[in-house]
Amino acid sequence: MVQQTQPHHLFPVQLHTKWCRENPTQLNLYLQDWLLDPSSLTARLKQHCQDFRVQVLGQCIETCSVDESNEDILAGEEVLVREVLLFCDNKPQVFARSLLPLRSLTGKEAHLAKLGEQSLGQVIFNHPELKRKGIEVASFDQQSKVAELASYYQLSVVDPLWGRRSVFVVNDKPLMVAEVFLPNSFAYQDKVNQ
């Protein structure tokens, strides 16, 4: 049922943090626009580059932790964890961690367990029944595992990395996607306010 991959040595990166529903008003409007954009991040990234690709860091079944649980995905529930990097023109832009409850990977949604290097966002945003719940945001400092991953790809982490997460519902089946903008990502490159 679940496609296994040879995991990256840092997998699972995880995203242990406190997510917040409030608008991060201390950030510039350009970064806020990227964080709070309800449309497909994959589609937006593709508008900024010639060559978009997904690199799978790893995929495995885990038990949902308390800090990643919510009203749709419960602590202790078995989930398929998928972690990827999104590249634009061979530069890593975004780290993404998805939690797909095994109960959501049934029927037509079973193929979500076998995406390989296909973007999850590209698949679910094409679904006519897709619903997106509220966006939560968080920052990650230089000691976080996502900063360690960025350093592995020779990206210098000076300022906090910002991310967002949302629960998506497809045919009443929830899944959660968290995305963190890596250093030098388009989300930080506001030419107007620099």
PDB file of C-alpha atoms in Angstrom:
ATOM      1  CA  MET A   1       0.000   0.000   0.000  1.00  0.00           C
ATOM      2  CA  VAL A   2       2.699   2.517   1.001  1.00  0.00           C
ATOM      3  CA  GLN A   3       5.573   3.262  -1.330  1.00  0.00           C
ATOM      4  CA  GLN A   4       8.845   2.951   0.563  1.00  0.00           C
ATOM      5  CA  THR A   5      11.844   5.099  -0.293  1.00  0.00           C
ATOM      6  CA  GLN A   6      15.477   5.058   0.771  1.00  0.00           C
ATOM      7  CA  PRO A   7      15.345   7.883   3.328  1.00  0.00           C
ATOM      8  CA  HIS A   8      17.686  10.858   3.568  1.00  0.00           C
ATOM      9  CA  HIS A   9      19.986  10.531   6.589  1.00  0.00           C
ATOM     10  CA  LEU A  10      18.211  13.456   8.339  1.00  0.00           C
ATOM     11  CA  PHE A  11      14.738  11.944   7.833  1.00  0.00           C
ATOM     12  CA  PRO A  12      12.466  12.431   9.672  1.00  0.00           C
ATOM     13  CA  VAL A  13      13.220  16.130  10.066  1.00  0.00           C
ATOM     14  CA  GLN A  14       9.973  16.732  11.960  1.00  0.00           C
ATOM     15  CA  LEU A  15       8.701  20.174  12.908  1.00  0.00           C
ATOM     16  CA  HIS A  16       8.435  20.405  16.684  1.00  0.00           C
ATOM     17  CA  THR A  17       7.187  23.904  17.383  1.00  0.00           C
ATOM     18  CA  LYS A  18       4.206  25.912  18.567  1.00  0.00           C
ATOM     19  CA  TRP A  19       2.005  26.746  15.597  1.00  0.00           C
ATOM     20  CA  CYS A  20      -0.007  29.951  15.772  1.00  0.00           C
ATOM     21  CA  ARG A  21      -3.216  30.984  14.002  1.00  0.00           C
ATOM     22  CA  GLU A  22      -2.587  34.718  14.339  1.00  0.00           C
ATOM     23  CA  ASN A  23      -1.339  36.773  11.445  1.00  0.00           C
ATOM     24  CA  PRO A  24       2.438  37.291  11.947  1.00  0.00           C
ATOM     25  CA  THR A  25       2.194  41.095  11.760  1.00  0.00           C
ATOM     26  CA  GLN A  26       5.860  41.586  12.674  1.00  0.00           C
ATOM     27  CA  LEU A  27       6.836  40.185   9.255  1.00  0.00           C
ATOM     28  CA  ASN A  28       6.976  42.201   6.068  1.00  0.00           C
ATOM     29  CA  LEU A  29       3.902  42.034   3.854  1.00  0.00           C
ATOM     30  CA  TYR A  30       5.707  40.124   1.113  1.00  0.00           C
ATOM     31  CA  LEU A  31       6.581  37.201   3.425  1.00  0.00           C
ATOM     32  CA  GLN A  32       3.096  37.323   4.965  1.00  0.00           C
ATOM     33  CA  ASP A  33       1.651  37.004   1.468  1.00  0.00           C
ATOM     34  CA  TRP A  34       3.610  33.785   0.879  1.00  0.00           C
ATOM     35  CA  LEU A  35       2.749  32.373   4.310  1.00  0.00           C
ATOM     36  CA  LEU A  36      -0.972  33.131   4.171  1.00  0.00           C
ATOM     37  CA  ASP A  37      -1.605  32.430   0.471  1.00  0.00           C
ATOM     38  CA  PRO A  38      -4.446  29.849   0.343  1.00  0.00           C
ATOM     39  CA  SER A  39      -3.684  28.734  -3.215  1.00  0.00           C
ATOM     40  CA  SER A  40      -1.257  26.031  -4.345  1.00  0.00           C
ATOM     41  CA  LEU A  41       2.349  26.670  -3.288  1.00  0.00           C
ATOM     42  CA  THR A  42       3.529  24.313  -6.049  1.00  0.00           C
ATOM     43  CA  ALA A  43       1.755  26.414  -8.684  1.00  0.00           C
ATOM     44  CA  ARG A  44       3.189  29.628  -7.233  1.00  0.00           C
ATOM     45  CA  LEU A  45       6.739  28.264  -7.164  1.00  0.00           C
ATOM     46  CA  LYS A  46       6.411  27.092 -10.778  1.00  0.00           C
ATOM     47  CA  GLN A  47       5.625  30.683 -11.801  1.00  0.00           C
ATOM     48  CA  HIS A  48       9.053  31.715 -10.465  1.00  0.00           C
ATOM     49  CA  CYS A  49      11.255  29.160 -12.212  1.00  0.00           C
ATOM     50  CA  GLN A  50      11.916  27.162 -15.354  1.00  0.00           C
ATOM     51  CA  ASP A  51      12.529  23.798 -13.689  1.00  0.00           C
ATOM     52  CA  PHE A  52      10.469  22.641 -10.686  1.00  0.00           C
ATOM     53  CA  ARG A  53      11.115  19.297  -9.020  1.00  0.00           C
ATOM     54  CA  VAL A  54      10.347  17.348  -5.859  1.00  0.00           C
ATOM     55  CA  GLN A  55      12.984  15.376  -3.944  1.00  0.00           C
ATOM     56  CA  VAL A  56      11.582  12.841  -1.490  1.00  0.00           C
ATOM     57  CA  LEU A  57      13.584  12.817   1.746  1.00  0.00           C
ATOM     58  CA  GLY A  58      11.631   9.913   3.188  1.00  0.00           C
ATOM     59  CA  GLN A  59       8.268   8.326   3.764  1.00  0.00           C
ATOM     60  CA  CYS A  60       7.178   6.041   6.602  1.00  0.00           C
ATOM     61  CA  ILE A  61       4.279   5.167   8.859  1.00  0.00           C
ATOM     62  CA  GLU A  62       4.404   6.735  12.335  1.00  0.00           C
ATOM     63  CA  THR A  63       2.079   7.421  15.217  1.00  0.00           C
ATOM     64  CA  CYS A  64       0.866  11.021  15.232  1.00  0.00           C
ATOM     65  CA  SER A  65       2.502  12.933  18.096  1.00  0.00           C
ATOM     66  CA  VAL A  66       0.577  15.161  20.478  1.00  0.00           C
ATOM     67  CA  ASP A  67       2.202  18.342  19.137  1.00  0.00           C
ATOM     68  CA  GLU A  68       1.225  17.526  15.539  1.00  0.00           C
ATOM     69  CA  SER A  69      -2.285  16.368  16.369  1.00  0.00           C
ATOM     70  CA  ASN A  70      -5.391  18.497  15.884  1.00  0.00           C
ATOM     71  CA  GLU A  71      -9.162  18.107  15.740  1.00  0.00           C
ATOM     72  CA  ASP A  72      -8.893  16.161  12.454  1.00  0.00           C
ATOM     73  CA  ILE A  73      -5.785  14.031  13.038  1.00  0.00           C
ATOM     74  CA  LEU A  74      -5.627  12.568  16.536  1.00  0.00           C
ATOM     75  CA  ALA A  75      -2.615  11.864  18.731  1.00  0.00           C
ATOM     76  CA  GLY A  76      -1.762   8.171  18.553  1.00  0.00           C
ATOM     77  CA  GLU A  77      -3.366   7.746  15.131  1.00  0.00           C
ATOM     78  CA  GLU A  78      -1.272   5.991  12.484  1.00  0.00           C
ATOM     79  CA  VAL A  79      -0.195   8.387   9.743  1.00  0.00           C
ATOM     80  CA  LEU A  80       1.937   8.191   6.648  1.00  0.00           C
ATOM     81  CA  VAL A  81       4.677  10.797   7.059  1.00  0.00           C
ATOM     82  CA  ARG A  82       6.127  12.165   3.830  1.00  0.00           C
ATOM     83  CA  GLU A  83       8.942  14.710   3.795  1.00  0.00           C
ATOM     84  CA  VAL A  84      10.148  16.391   0.612  1.00  0.00           C
ATOM     85  CA  LEU A  85      12.154  19.313  -0.688  1.00  0.00           C
ATOM     86  CA  LEU A  86      10.730  21.516  -3.427  1.00  0.00           C
ATOM     87  CA  PHE A  87      13.385  22.779  -5.842  1.00  0.00           C
ATOM     88  CA  CYS A  88      13.212  25.644  -8.315  1.00  0.00           C
ATOM     89  CA  ASP A  89      15.989  25.727 -10.913  1.00  0.00           C
ATOM     90  CA  ASN A  90      17.943  23.269  -8.781  1.00  0.00           C
ATOM     91  CA  LYS A  91      17.787  25.472  -5.645  1.00  0.00           C
ATOM     92  CA  PRO A  92      15.942  24.135  -2.581  1.00  0.00           C
ATOM     93  CA  GLN A  93      13.060  26.495  -1.789  1.00  0.00           C
ATOM     94  CA  VAL A  94      10.745  24.679   0.595  1.00  0.00           C
ATOM     95  CA  PHE A  95      10.830  21.775   3.040  1.00  0.00           C
ATOM     96  CA  ALA A  96       7.423  20.085   3.278  1.00  0.00           C
ATOM     97  CA  ARG A  97       6.178  17.537   5.808  1.00  0.00           C
ATOM     98  CA  SER A  98       2.825  15.852   5.208  1.00  0.00           C
ATOM     99  CA  LEU A  99       0.803  13.697   7.581  1.00  0.00           C
ATOM    100  CA  LEU A 100      -1.684  11.444   5.838  1.00  0.00           C
ATOM    101  CA  PRO A 101      -3.779   9.373   8.246  1.00  0.00           C
ATOM    102  CA  LEU A 102      -3.978   5.770   7.063  1.00  0.00           C
ATOM    103  CA  ARG A 103      -7.774   6.032   7.279  1.00  0.00           C
ATOM    104  CA  SER A 104      -7.551   8.798   4.648  1.00  0.00           C
ATOM    105  CA  LEU A 105      -5.554   6.612   2.237  1.00  0.00           C
ATOM    106  CA  THR A 106      -8.516   4.524   1.113  1.00  0.00           C
ATOM    107  CA  GLY A 107     -10.618   4.436  -2.039  1.00  0.00           C
ATOM    108  CA  LYS A 108      -9.674   7.076  -4.604  1.00  0.00           C
ATOM    109  CA  GLU A 109      -7.183   8.627  -2.160  1.00  0.00           C
ATOM    110  CA  ALA A 110      -5.070   5.440  -1.888  1.00  0.00           C
ATOM    111  CA  HIS A 111      -2.796   6.771  -4.662  1.00  0.00           C
ATOM    112  CA  LEU A 112      -1.606   9.557  -2.307  1.00  0.00           C
ATOM    113  CA  ALA A 113       0.608   6.944  -0.630  1.00  0.00           C
ATOM    114  CA  LYS A 114       2.464   6.389  -3.917  1.00  0.00           C
ATOM    115  CA  LEU A 115       3.236   9.852  -5.230  1.00  0.00           C
ATOM    116  CA  GLY A 116       6.983   9.364  -5.578  1.00  0.00           C
ATOM    117  CA  GLU A 117       8.475  12.617  -6.883  1.00  0.00           C
ATOM    118  CA  GLN A 118       5.087  14.069  -7.745  1.00  0.00           C
ATOM    119  CA  SER A 119       3.958  17.103  -5.739  1.00  0.00           C
ATOM    120  CA  LEU A 120       1.191  16.373  -3.216  1.00  0.00           C
ATOM    121  CA  GLY A 121      -0.033  19.950  -3.649  1.00  0.00           C
ATOM    122  CA  GLN A 122      -0.348  19.560  -7.393  1.00  0.00           C
ATOM    123  CA  VAL A 123      -2.480  16.449  -6.902  1.00  0.00           C
ATOM    124  CA  ILE A 124      -4.810  17.706  -4.181  1.00  0.00           C
ATOM    125  CA  PHE A 125      -5.345  21.192  -5.635  1.00  0.00           C
ATOM    126  CA  ASN A 126      -6.749  19.524  -8.758  1.00  0.00           C
ATOM    127  CA  HIS A 127      -9.416  17.819  -6.641  1.00  0.00           C
ATOM    128  CA  PRO A 128     -12.843  19.478  -7.011  1.00  0.00           C
ATOM    129  CA  GLU A 129     -13.890  18.540  -3.437  1.00  0.00           C
ATOM    130  CA  LEU A 130     -10.784  19.998  -1.754  1.00  0.00           C
ATOM    131  CA  LYS A 131     -11.345  22.110   1.366  1.00  0.00           C
ATOM    132  CA  ARG A 132      -8.530  23.928   3.156  1.00  0.00           C
ATOM    133  CA  LYS A 133      -8.857  24.789   6.819  1.00  0.00           C
ATOM    134  CA  GLY A 134      -7.082  27.732   8.484  1.00  0.00           C
ATOM    135  CA  ILE A 135      -3.383  28.406   8.017  1.00  0.00           C
ATOM    136  CA  GLU A 136      -1.118  28.304  11.085  1.00  0.00           C
ATOM    137  CA  VAL A 137       2.389  29.789  11.070  1.00  0.00           C
ATOM    138  CA  ALA A 138       5.590  29.219  13.037  1.00  0.00           C
ATOM    139  CA  SER A 139       9.266  30.101  12.957  1.00  0.00           C
ATOM    140  CA  PHE A 140      12.288  27.819  13.284  1.00  0.00           C
ATOM    141  CA  ASP A 141      15.638  28.906  14.705  1.00  0.00           C
ATOM    142  CA  GLN A 142      19.212  27.884  13.905  1.00  0.00           C
ATOM    143  CA  GLN A 143      19.008  24.921  16.316  1.00  0.00           C
ATOM    144  CA  SER A 144      15.987  23.341  14.591  1.00  0.00           C
ATOM    145  CA  LYS A 145      16.265  20.196  12.504  1.00  0.00           C
ATOM    146  CA  VAL A 146      14.948  22.046   9.461  1.00  0.00           C
ATOM    147  CA  ALA A 147      17.838  24.530   9.856  1.00  0.00           C
ATOM    148  CA  GLU A 148      20.201  21.541  10.039  1.00  0.00           C
ATOM    149  CA  LEU A 149      18.685  20.261   6.791  1.00  0.00           C
ATOM    150  CA  ALA A 150      19.169  23.688   5.177  1.00  0.00           C
ATOM    151  CA  SER A 151      22.824  23.685   6.276  1.00  0.00           C
ATOM    152  CA  TYR A 152      23.278  20.253   4.697  1.00  0.00           C
ATOM    153  CA  TYR A 153      22.327  21.874   1.372  1.00  0.00           C
ATOM    154  CA  GLN A 154      24.865  24.701   1.971  1.00  0.00           C
ATOM    155  CA  LEU A 155      22.164  27.213   2.886  1.00  0.00           C
ATOM    156  CA  SER A 156      23.209  29.619   5.621  1.00  0.00           C
ATOM    157  CA  VAL A 157      20.565  30.016   8.339  1.00  0.00           C
ATOM    158  CA  VAL A 158      20.998  33.489   9.823  1.00  0.00           C
ATOM    159  CA  ASP A 159      17.398  34.586  10.378  1.00  0.00           C
ATOM    160  CA  PRO A 160      14.518  32.400  11.585  1.00  0.00           C
ATOM    161  CA  LEU A 161      12.909  30.215   8.940  1.00  0.00           C
ATOM    162  CA  TRP A 162       9.158  30.694   8.593  1.00  0.00           C
ATOM    163  CA  GLY A 163       6.631  28.005   7.843  1.00  0.00           C
ATOM    164  CA  ARG A 164       2.941  27.318   7.663  1.00  0.00           C
ATOM    165  CA  ARG A 165       0.656  24.341   7.988  1.00  0.00           C
ATOM    166  CA  SER A 166      -2.912  23.526   7.060  1.00  0.00           C
ATOM    167  CA  VAL A 167      -5.316  20.657   7.215  1.00  0.00           C
ATOM    168  CA  PHE A 168      -6.811  19.780   3.843  1.00  0.00           C
ATOM    169  CA  VAL A 169      -9.946  17.689   3.516  1.00  0.00           C
ATOM    170  CA  VAL A 170     -10.598  15.622   0.386  1.00  0.00           C
ATOM    171  CA  ASN A 171     -13.850  13.622   0.335  1.00  0.00           C
ATOM    172  CA  ASP A 172     -14.115  14.023   4.142  1.00  0.00           C
ATOM    173  CA  LYS A 173     -10.580  12.608   4.535  1.00  0.00           C
ATOM    174  CA  PRO A 174      -8.109  14.889   6.333  1.00  0.00           C
ATOM    175  CA  LEU A 175      -4.413  15.316   5.655  1.00  0.00           C
ATOM    176  CA  MET A 176      -2.004  17.903   6.982  1.00  0.00           C
ATOM    177  CA  VAL A 177       0.738  19.699   5.089  1.00  0.00           C
ATOM    178  CA  ALA A 178       3.444  21.843   6.695  1.00  0.00           C
ATOM    179  CA  GLU A 179       5.814  23.900   4.550  1.00  0.00           C
ATOM    180  CA  VAL A 180       8.925  25.788   5.673  1.00  0.00           C
ATOM    181  CA  PHE A 181      10.592  28.359   3.443  1.00  0.00           C
ATOM    182  CA  LEU A 182      14.318  27.659   3.324  1.00  0.00           C
ATOM    183  CA  PRO A 183      17.009  30.402   3.271  1.00  0.00           C
ATOM    184  CA  ASN A 184      17.089  32.330  -0.026  1.00  0.00           C
ATOM    185  CA  SER A 185      13.554  31.202  -0.829  1.00  0.00           C
ATOM    186  CA  PHE A 186      11.453  33.485  -3.026  1.00  0.00           C
ATOM    187  CA  ALA A 187       9.311  34.162   0.055  1.00  0.00           C
ATOM    188  CA  TYR A 188      12.155  36.191   1.598  1.00  0.00           C
ATOM    189  CA  GLN A 189      13.160  38.050  -1.585  1.00  0.00           C
ATOM    190  CA  ASP A 190      10.982  41.129  -1.395  1.00  0.00           C
ATOM    191  CA  LYS A 191      12.797  43.455  -3.787  1.00  0.00           C
ATOM    192  CA  VAL A 192      10.604  46.417  -2.841  1.00  0.00           C
ATOM    193  CA  ASN A 193      11.332  46.364   0.905  1.00  0.00           C
ATOM    194  CA  GLN A 194      15.037  45.568   0.812  1.00  0.00           C
TER     195      GLN A 194
END
